[in-house]
Amino acid sequence: MNICIVGTGYVGLVAAACFAEMGNDVVCVDVNPHVIEQLSSGKVHIFEPGLETLVSRNAAEGRLTFSTDLKKGMKDALFVFSCVGTPSNSDGSCDLSYVDTVARQIGEILTDYKIIINKSTVPVGTADRVRTTIQKQLQERGLSVEFDVVSNPEFLKEGGAVNDFLKPDRVIVGTDNVRTAKLLETLYAPFARSRDKMIIMGIRSAEMTKYAANCMLATKISFMNEVANICEHVGADVREVRAGIGSDRRIGYHFIYPGVGYGGSCFPKDVRALINTARENNCQPSLVEAVDLVNNRQKVMLAEKIRSYFKNRGGLEGKTVAMWGLAFKANTDDMRESAALDIIRSLTDSGMKVKAFDPVAGSNAKSVLKDNDMVVVEDDQYAILEGSDALAVVTDWNQFRNPDFNRMKKMLTGPIIFDGRNLFARSFMKEMGFSYFSVGGQPVMADNCS
Ligand SMILES: NC(=O)c1ccc[n+]([C@@H]2O[C@H](COP(=O)([O-])OP(=O)(O)OC[C@H]3O[C@@H](n4cnc5c(N)ncnc54)[C@H](O)[C@@H]3O)[C@@H](O)[C@H]2O)c1
């Protein structure tokens, strides 16, 4: 089948590579000529495990091509996927300007039947808006061309996106007609060989499903962060509490890890967008508002612990914190709304310096943090410890889980770890002689620290 993917970011490029892998002919279109140039020369501009192999194999076999020209991309395509960004506006509502532009451009080009598929996360009613925009362009051109607009939200996770796309839990398709449902079933059949994964529903329900899913997951995270903070005040240990509640099958172990708060390009903006949609429709989204509030508080909690520790020990001025992890989670280079940024800002605003390391987000971080001269981003996990007053663990990369503690102890000016991901056992930290501050547990104090 012939497919055009518009927007070649985390979602668009993964979808394109996976569709091509199943034998489809896919043209990726992006407005950013630099991205298309890189992809055409065989370089993948984002970090996503397994993606480069898939892109190069399918490009070499001629099923995956790249262009800045939407007309060329759409020429033979039956399916046109819109995978452009939908960031937050300053009031928290969803910025649909990229989606609107794509719809307008499609309307300016369309000459024969196509299925226009919204894969971006978009508020309820956006498919209608896209249909109206395309129709308006066709009218201006004096043409009557048949087309359908479908909602097909994406559920992949950065860091495991290729696997998620190739083996989805479900494929949601929102459509108002049986013919497009059947065509999408055929397109997705190779990804649903083990069982039926298609869930066909109304367009508005499909749009809402994506927000409901992300907000439910964000709720679990904020709930667990709240429990963790209560644990710290009442002498309980959230790791034990997690084991205790996760064993209840109605609750389960997933998404109940406390930490530094959720970040990334989806949860924060989608929570805000649902709040906005609810308010616009005279609903009071009390629970989702609380999820957002708890998360914003959680994102600076680790920095507050660091500040309050050093405030009573000679002050903050001139102190340096080594930071492990900058990406919003492990296995990605994505820094969008990463808690690391809030933590860094909070520390450097208090006069502290930060030396940071991330296995893959380092170069993104260097450009995001270039205006803050209190931060340096370095390429060696251990070198940043030399002369630093404490270590803060912010991202749960595997390579941070079992580090050389003896080496760390020699390099840090004091054996102090602030762990925003609960990577280390408190008993082991005590044994190794570290002062250790985790999320939702009682602090461990090294014998020589007061
Ligand atoms: N990143 C995720 O994990 C994830 C998961 C599920 C859903 N989503 C949703 O998918 C959508 C895309 O997210 P992303 O992370 O892939 O975004 P992204 O920012 O990585 O990529 C978007 C791409 O669209 C391109 N673009 C913008 N306007 C264009 C136009 N007019 N024509 C062609 N290309 C254009 C940009 O240059 C960019 O390369 C968002 O709505 C997001 O919420 C993202």
Coordinates of C-alpha atoms and ligand atoms in Angstrom, one line a residue:
M1 CA 0.0 0.0 0.0
N2 CA 1.2 3.6 -0.6
I3 CA 1.5 5.8 2.5
C4 CA 2.5 9.4 3.0
I5 CA 3.7 10.3 6.5
V6 CA 3.7 14.1 7.2
G7 CA 6.0 15.1 10.1
T8 CA 9.1 12.9 10.6
G9 CA 9.6 13.1 14.3
Y10 CA 9.4 10.4 17.0
V11 CA 6.0 9.2 15.9
G12 CA 6.2 9.9 12.2
L13 CA 9.5 8.3 11.5
V14 CA 8.8 5.3 13.7
A15 CA 5.4 4.7 12.0
A16 CA 7.0 5.2 8.5
A17 CA 9.8 2.7 9.2
C18 CA 7.5 0.1 10.6
F19 CA 4.9 0.5 7.8
A20 CA 7.8 0.2 5.3
E21 CA 9.1 -2.9 7.2
M22 CA 5.8 -4.6 6.4
G23 CA 6.3 -4.1 2.7
N24 CA 4.4 -0.8 2.2
D25 CA 5.8 2.1 0.1
V26 CA 6.2 5.0 2.4
V27 CA 7.2 8.6 1.6
C28 CA 8.1 10.7 4.7
V29 CA 7.5 14.5 4.3
D30 CA 8.9 17.1 6.7
V31 CA 9.1 20.9 6.5
N32 CA 12.6 20.8 8.0
P33 CA 15.0 20.4 5.1
H34 CA 17.8 19.6 7.5
V35 CA 15.9 16.6 8.8
I36 CA 15.1 15.4 5.3
E37 CA 18.7 15.9 4.2
Q38 CA 20.0 13.9 7.1
L39 CA 17.5 11.1 6.6
S40 CA 18.2 11.0 2.9
S41 CA 21.9 10.5 3.6
G42 CA 21.2 7.7 6.0
K43 CA 21.4 9.5 9.3
V44 CA 18.6 9.3 11.8
H45 CA 18.2 12.6 13.7
I46 CA 16.6 11.2 16.8
F47 CA 17.7 8.5 19.2
E48 CA 15.3 5.6 19.4
P49 CA 16.5 2.0 19.9
G50 CA 16.3 -0.1 16.8
L51 CA 15.1 2.8 14.6
E52 CA 18.3 3.4 12.6
T53 CA 18.5 -0.3 11.5
L54 CA 14.9 -0.3 10.4
V55 CA 15.2 3.1 8.5
S56 CA 18.4 2.1 6.7
R57 CA 17.2 -1.4 5.7
N58 CA 13.9 0.0 4.3
A59 CA 15.5 3.0 2.6
A60 CA 18.1 0.7 1.0
E61 CA 15.3 -1.5 -0.3
G62 CA 13.5 1.5 -1.8
R63 CA 10.4 1.3 0.4
L64 CA 11.2 4.3 2.4
T65 CA 11.9 7.7 0.9
F66 CA 12.1 11.3 2.2
S67 CA 11.0 14.6 0.8
T68 CA 10.1 18.2 1.8
D69 CA 7.5 18.2 -1.0
L70 CA 4.0 17.2 0.2
K71 CA 2.7 17.0 -3.3
K72 CA 5.3 14.4 -4.2
G73 CA 4.6 12.6 -1.0
M74 CA 0.9 12.4 -1.5
K75 CA 1.0 11.6 -5.3
D76 CA 0.4 7.8 -5.1
A77 CA -0.7 7.6 -1.4
L78 CA -4.0 6.3 -0.3
F79 CA -3.2 6.9 3.4
V80 CA -1.9 10.3 4.5
F81 CA -0.8 10.4 8.1
S82 CA -0.5 13.7 9.9
C83 CA 2.1 13.2 12.6
V84 CA 3.1 16.8 13.4
G85 CA 3.7 18.2 16.8
T86 CA 0.8 19.5 19.0
P87 CA 2.6 21.5 21.8
S88 CA 0.9 23.5 24.5
N89 CA -0.1 27.1 24.1
S90 CA 0.8 29.4 27.0
D91 CA -2.7 28.9 28.5
G92 CA -2.3 25.1 28.4
S93 CA -4.6 24.6 25.4
C94 CA -3.3 22.5 22.5
D95 CA -1.5 24.4 19.7
L96 CA -3.1 23.1 16.5
S97 CA -1.2 25.4 14.2
Y98 CA 0.9 22.6 12.7
V99 CA -2.2 20.4 12.2
D100 CA -4.1 23.3 10.6
T101 CA -1.2 24.0 8.2
V102 CA -1.0 20.3 7.1
A103 CA -4.8 20.3 6.6
R104 CA -4.6 23.4 4.5
Q105 CA -1.7 22.1 2.4
I106 CA -3.6 18.8 1.8
G107 CA -6.6 20.8 0.6
E108 CA -4.4 22.8 -1.7
I109 CA -3.0 19.6 -3.3
L110 CA -5.8 17.0 -3.2
T111 CA -6.9 15.7 -6.6
D112 CA -8.1 12.1 -5.9
Y113 CA -9.6 10.1 -3.0
K114 CA -7.4 9.8 0.1
I115 CA -7.8 8.9 3.7
I116 CA -6.4 11.6 5.9
I117 CA -5.4 10.2 9.3
N118 CA -4.7 12.3 12.4
K119 CA -2.0 10.4 14.3
S120 CA -1.0 13.4 16.4
T121 CA -2.6 13.8 19.8
V122 CA -5.4 16.3 19.2
P123 CA -8.4 17.6 21.1
V124 CA -11.9 16.2 20.5
G125 CA -13.3 17.9 17.4
T126 CA -10.0 18.2 15.5
A127 CA -11.0 15.7 12.8
D128 CA -14.1 17.9 12.1
R129 CA -11.8 20.9 12.0
V130 CA -9.4 19.2 9.6
R131 CA -12.3 18.1 7.3
T132 CA -13.6 21.7 7.2
T133 CA -10.2 23.1 6.4
I134 CA -9.6 20.7 3.5
Q135 CA -13.2 21.2 2.2
K136 CA -12.7 25.0 2.3
Q137 CA -9.5 24.7 0.2
L138 CA -11.2 22.4 -2.3
Q139 CA -14.1 24.9 -2.6
E140 CA -11.6 27.8 -3.2
R141 CA -10.1 25.6 -6.0
G142 CA -13.6 24.9 -7.4
L143 CA -13.1 21.2 -7.0
S144 CA -15.1 18.4 -5.5
V145 CA -12.8 15.6 -4.4
E146 CA -13.9 12.7 -2.1
F147 CA -11.8 12.2 1.0
D148 CA -12.2 10.8 4.6
V149 CA -10.7 12.0 7.8
V150 CA -9.9 9.4 10.5
S151 CA -8.5 9.5 14.0
N152 CA -5.8 7.0 14.8
P153 CA -4.0 8.2 17.9
E154 CA -0.6 6.7 18.6
F155 CA 0.4 5.0 21.9
L156 CA 4.1 4.3 21.4
K157 CA 6.5 5.1 24.2
E158 CA 9.8 6.9 23.4
G159 CA 12.6 4.6 24.3
G160 CA 10.6 1.6 23.1
A161 CA 8.8 3.1 20.2
V162 CA 9.8 0.6 17.5
N163 CA 8.7 -2.4 19.5
D164 CA 5.5 -0.6 20.6
F165 CA 4.6 0.1 17.0
L166 CA 5.4 -3.3 15.7
K167 CA 3.6 -5.0 18.6
P168 CA 0.9 -2.6 19.8
D169 CA -1.5 -3.4 22.7
R170 CA -4.3 -2.0 20.5
V171 CA -4.9 0.1 17.4
I172 CA -7.6 2.7 17.9
V173 CA -9.4 3.9 14.8
G174 CA -12.1 6.5 15.0
T175 CA -14.1 6.7 11.8
D176 CA -17.6 7.4 10.6
N177 CA -17.7 4.9 7.8
V178 CA -17.1 1.2 7.3
R179 CA -15.0 1.4 4.2
T180 CA -12.2 3.3 5.9
A181 CA -12.4 1.0 8.9
K182 CA -11.8 -2.0 6.6
L183 CA -8.9 -0.3 4.8
L184 CA -7.2 0.6 8.1
E185 CA -7.8 -3.0 9.3
T186 CA -5.9 -4.2 6.2
L187 CA -3.1 -1.7 6.7
Y188 CA -2.6 -2.7 10.3
A189 CA -3.2 -6.5 9.9
P190 CA 0.5 -7.3 9.9
F191 CA 0.8 -5.7 13.4
A192 CA -2.0 -7.7 14.8
R193 CA -1.2 -11.3 13.8
S194 CA -1.4 -12.8 17.3
R195 CA -4.9 -11.5 18.0
D196 CA -7.4 -8.9 16.9
K197 CA -6.1 -5.5 18.1
M198 CA -8.3 -3.2 16.2
I199 CA -10.8 -1.1 18.2
I200 CA -13.0 0.8 15.9
M201 CA -15.1 3.6 17.4
G202 CA -16.5 7.0 16.7
I203 CA -14.0 9.8 15.8
R204 CA -14.6 11.8 18.9
S205 CA -14.3 8.8 21.2
A206 CA -10.9 7.9 19.5
E207 CA -9.6 11.5 20.1
M208 CA -10.8 11.3 23.7
T209 CA -9.3 7.9 24.2
K210 CA -5.7 9.1 23.8
Y211 CA -6.2 11.9 26.4
A212 CA -7.9 9.5 28.8
A213 CA -5.1 7.0 28.5
N214 CA -2.3 9.5 29.0
C215 CA -4.1 11.3 31.9
M216 CA -4.8 8.0 33.6
L217 CA -1.1 7.1 33.5
A218 CA -0.1 10.6 34.7
T219 CA -2.7 10.2 37.5
K220 CA -1.0 7.0 38.7
I221 CA 2.4 8.7 38.7
S222 CA 1.2 11.8 40.6
F223 CA -0.8 9.6 43.1
M224 CA 2.4 7.6 43.8
N225 CA 4.5 10.7 44.2
E226 CA 1.9 12.0 46.7
V227 CA 2.0 8.7 48.6
A228 CA 5.9 8.9 48.6
N229 CA 5.9 12.4 50.1
I230 CA 3.5 11.3 52.8
C231 CA 5.7 8.2 53.5
E232 CA 8.7 10.5 54.1
H233 CA 6.7 12.4 56.8
V234 CA 5.3 9.3 58.6
G235 CA 8.3 7.0 58.7
A236 CA 7.1 4.6 55.9
D237 CA 9.1 3.4 52.9
V238 CA 7.3 3.9 49.5
R239 CA 9.2 1.0 48.0
E240 CA 7.6 -1.4 50.5
V241 CA 4.3 0.3 50.0
R242 CA 4.6 -0.1 46.2
A243 CA 5.3 -3.8 46.6
G244 CA 2.3 -4.0 49.0
I245 CA -0.2 -2.4 46.7
G246 CA 1.2 -3.6 43.4
S247 CA 0.5 -7.2 44.4
D248 CA -3.2 -6.4 44.2
R249 CA -4.1 -7.3 40.7
R250 CA -6.7 -4.5 40.5
I251 CA -3.8 -2.1 41.0
G252 CA -0.7 -3.8 39.5
Y253 CA 2.9 -2.8 39.5
H254 CA 3.1 -0.7 36.4
F255 CA 3.3 3.1 36.6
I256 CA 3.5 3.3 40.4
Y257 CA 7.1 4.2 40.7
P258 CA 7.6 7.5 42.5
G259 CA 10.3 9.8 41.1
V260 CA 11.0 13.3 39.9
G261 CA 7.6 13.8 38.2
Y262 CA 6.6 13.0 34.7
G263 CA 8.0 15.0 31.8
G264 CA 8.5 14.5 28.0
S265 CA 6.5 15.7 25.1
C266 CA 3.2 14.0 26.0
F267 CA 2.0 13.7 29.6
P268 CA 2.5 17.3 30.7
K269 CA 0.9 18.8 27.6
D270 CA -1.9 16.3 27.3
V271 CA -2.9 16.7 30.9
R272 CA -3.0 20.5 30.4
A273 CA -4.9 20.0 27.1
L274 CA -7.6 17.9 28.8
I275 CA -8.0 20.4 31.6
N276 CA -8.5 23.0 28.9
T277 CA -11.0 21.0 26.9
A278 CA -13.0 20.3 30.0
R279 CA -13.1 23.9 31.0
E280 CA -14.1 25.0 27.5
N281 CA -17.0 22.6 27.8
N282 CA -18.1 23.8 31.3
C283 CA -16.7 20.7 33.1
Q284 CA -14.7 21.0 36.2
P285 CA -11.6 18.7 35.8
S286 CA -10.7 18.7 39.5
L287 CA -8.8 15.4 39.5
V288 CA -6.7 16.2 36.4
E289 CA -5.9 19.6 37.7
A290 CA -4.6 18.0 40.9
V291 CA -2.4 15.6 38.8
D292 CA -0.8 18.6 37.1
L293 CA -0.3 20.5 40.4
V294 CA 1.3 17.5 42.2
N295 CA 3.6 16.9 39.2
N296 CA 4.8 20.6 39.1
R297 CA 5.6 20.3 42.8
Q298 CA 7.3 17.0 42.4
K299 CA 9.6 18.3 39.6
V300 CA 11.4 20.6 42.1
M301 CA 11.2 18.3 45.2
L302 CA 14.7 16.9 44.6
A303 CA 16.2 20.4 44.2
E304 CA 14.5 21.4 47.5
K305 CA 16.0 18.5 49.3
I306 CA 19.5 19.4 48.0
R307 CA 19.0 23.0 48.9
S308 CA 17.8 22.3 52.4
Y309 CA 20.7 19.9 53.0
F310 CA 23.4 22.4 52.1
K311 CA 21.6 25.4 53.6
N312 CA 22.5 24.1 57.0
R313 CA 26.0 23.1 56.0
G314 CA 27.8 26.2 55.0
G315 CA 25.2 27.5 52.5
L316 CA 24.5 27.0 48.8
E317 CA 26.8 29.6 47.2
G318 CA 29.7 27.9 45.3
K319 CA 28.5 24.3 45.9
T320 CA 28.5 22.0 42.9
V321 CA 26.0 19.2 42.2
A322 CA 26.9 16.4 39.7
M323 CA 23.8 15.3 37.9
W324 CA 23.3 11.9 36.3
G325 CA 20.6 12.0 33.6
L326 CA 19.0 14.9 31.7
A327 CA 16.5 13.1 29.4
F328 CA 13.0 13.0 30.7
K329 CA 13.3 9.2 31.0
A330 CA 15.8 6.5 30.1
N331 CA 16.5 5.3 26.5
T332 CA 15.6 8.6 24.8
D333 CA 17.4 11.8 23.9
D334 CA 14.2 13.8 24.4
M335 CA 14.6 16.8 26.9
R336 CA 11.1 18.2 26.4
E337 CA 9.7 19.1 29.8
S338 CA 12.3 17.0 31.5
A339 CA 12.4 17.4 35.3
A340 CA 16.2 17.8 35.0
L341 CA 15.5 21.3 33.5
D342 CA 13.4 22.3 36.5
I343 CA 15.9 20.9 39.0
I344 CA 18.8 22.6 37.3
R345 CA 17.0 25.9 37.2
S346 CA 16.1 25.7 40.8
L347 CA 19.7 24.9 41.9
T348 CA 21.4 27.4 39.7
D349 CA 18.9 30.2 40.7
S350 CA 20.1 29.5 44.3
G351 CA 23.8 30.0 43.3
M352 CA 24.7 26.4 43.0
K353 CA 26.7 25.0 40.0
V354 CA 25.7 21.8 38.1
K355 CA 27.9 19.4 36.2
A356 CA 25.7 17.1 34.2
F357 CA 26.0 13.9 32.2
D358 CA 23.5 11.9 30.1
P359 CA 24.4 8.9 27.9
V360 CA 22.5 10.2 24.8
A361 CA 20.8 13.5 25.6
G362 CA 24.1 15.4 26.2
S363 CA 24.2 17.2 22.9
N364 CA 20.5 18.2 23.1
A365 CA 21.1 19.4 26.6
K366 CA 24.1 21.5 25.6
S367 CA 21.9 23.5 23.2
V368 CA 18.9 23.7 25.6
L369 CA 21.1 24.8 28.5
K370 CA 23.5 27.0 26.5
D371 CA 22.3 30.3 28.2
N372 CA 22.9 29.0 31.7
D373 CA 26.5 29.5 32.5
M374 CA 26.1 27.8 35.9
V375 CA 25.8 24.4 34.1
V376 CA 28.3 22.3 32.2
V377 CA 27.3 19.2 30.3
E378 CA 30.1 16.7 30.1
D379 CA 30.6 13.3 28.4
D380 CA 31.9 11.2 31.3
Q381 CA 29.7 9.9 34.0
Y382 CA 32.5 9.8 36.5
A383 CA 34.6 12.8 35.6
I384 CA 31.8 15.2 36.7
L385 CA 32.0 13.8 40.2
E386 CA 35.5 15.1 40.7
G387 CA 35.3 18.0 43.2
S388 CA 31.4 18.0 43.3
D389 CA 29.7 18.2 46.6
A390 CA 26.9 15.7 45.9
L391 CA 25.4 13.5 43.2
A392 CA 21.8 13.9 42.0
V393 CA 20.4 11.0 40.0
V394 CA 17.6 12.3 37.8
T395 CA 17.1 9.8 34.9
D396 CA 16.9 6.0 35.4
W397 CA 19.4 4.9 32.8
N398 CA 20.6 1.3 33.3
Q399 CA 24.2 2.3 33.5
F400 CA 23.5 4.3 36.7
R401 CA 22.0 1.3 38.5
N402 CA 25.2 -0.5 39.5
P403 CA 28.0 2.1 39.5
D404 CA 31.5 2.0 41.1
F405 CA 30.6 3.4 44.5
N406 CA 34.2 3.3 45.8
R407 CA 35.4 5.4 42.9
M408 CA 32.4 7.8 43.4
K409 CA 33.3 8.2 47.0
K410 CA 36.9 9.1 46.3
M411 CA 35.8 11.7 43.7
L412 CA 33.0 13.5 45.5
T413 CA 34.0 16.0 48.2
G414 CA 31.4 14.3 50.5
P415 CA 29.7 10.9 50.0
I416 CA 26.2 12.3 49.4
I417 CA 23.6 11.1 46.9
F418 CA 20.2 12.5 46.2
D419 CA 18.4 9.8 44.2
G420 CA 15.3 11.0 42.3
R421 CA 14.7 7.5 40.9
N422 CA 15.2 5.2 43.9
L423 CA 17.9 3.3 42.1
F424 CA 19.9 2.2 45.1
A425 CA 19.0 0.2 48.2
R426 CA 19.2 2.2 51.4
S427 CA 20.8 -0.6 53.4
F428 CA 23.6 -0.8 50.8
M429 CA 24.1 2.9 50.8
K430 CA 24.5 2.8 54.6
E431 CA 27.0 -0.1 54.3
M432 CA 29.0 1.9 51.6
G433 CA 29.1 5.0 53.9
F434 CA 27.0 7.3 51.8
S435 CA 24.4 9.9 53.0
Y436 CA 21.5 8.9 50.8
F437 CA 18.2 10.8 50.1
S438 CA 15.6 9.0 48.0
V439 CA 12.0 9.6 47.1
G440 CA 9.5 8.4 49.7
G441 CA 12.1 6.8 52.1
Q442 CA 13.8 7.9 55.3
P443 CA 17.3 9.5 54.7
V444 CA 20.4 7.5 55.4
M445 CA 23.1 9.6 57.1
A446 CA 26.8 8.6 56.6
D447 CA 28.6 8.3 59.9
N448 CA 30.8 11.3 59.3
C449 CA 27.9 13.6 58.2
S450 CA 25.6 15.3 60.6
Ligands
LIG1 N1 6.7 11.4 21.1 C1 5.9 10.5 21.6 O1 6.3 9.7 22.4 C2 4.4 10.5 21.2 C3 3.7 9.3 21.4 C4 2.3 9.3 21.0 C5 1.8 10.4 20.4 N2 2.5 11.5 20.2 C6 1.9 12.7 19.5 O2 2.4 12.6 18.2 C7 2.5 14.0 17.6 C8 3.9 14.1 17.1 O3 4.8 14.0 18.2 P1 6.4 13.8 17.9 O4 7.0 13.6 19.3 O5 6.7 12.8 16.9 O6 6.7 15.3 17.4 P2 8.1 15.8 16.8 O7 8.2 17.2 17.3 O8 9.2 14.9 17.2 O9 8.0 15.8 15.2 C9 7.1 16.6 14.5 C10 7.7 16.8 13.1 O10 6.7 17.4 12.3 C11 7.4 18.3 11.4 N3 6.4 19.3 10.9 C12 5.8 20.4 11.4 N4 5.0 21.0 10.6 C13 5.0 20.3 9.4 C14 4.4 20.4 8.1 N5 3.5 21.4 7.9 N6 4.7 19.5 7.2 C15 5.6 18.5 7.4 N7 6.2 18.3 8.6 C16 5.9 19.2 9.6 C17 8.4 18.9 12.3 O11 9.5 19.5 11.5 C18 8.9 17.7 13.1 O12 10.0 17.0 12.4 C19 2.2 14.9 18.8 O13 0.8 15.2 18.7 C20 2.4 14.0 20.0 O14 1.6 14.4 21.1 C21 3.9 11.6 20.5

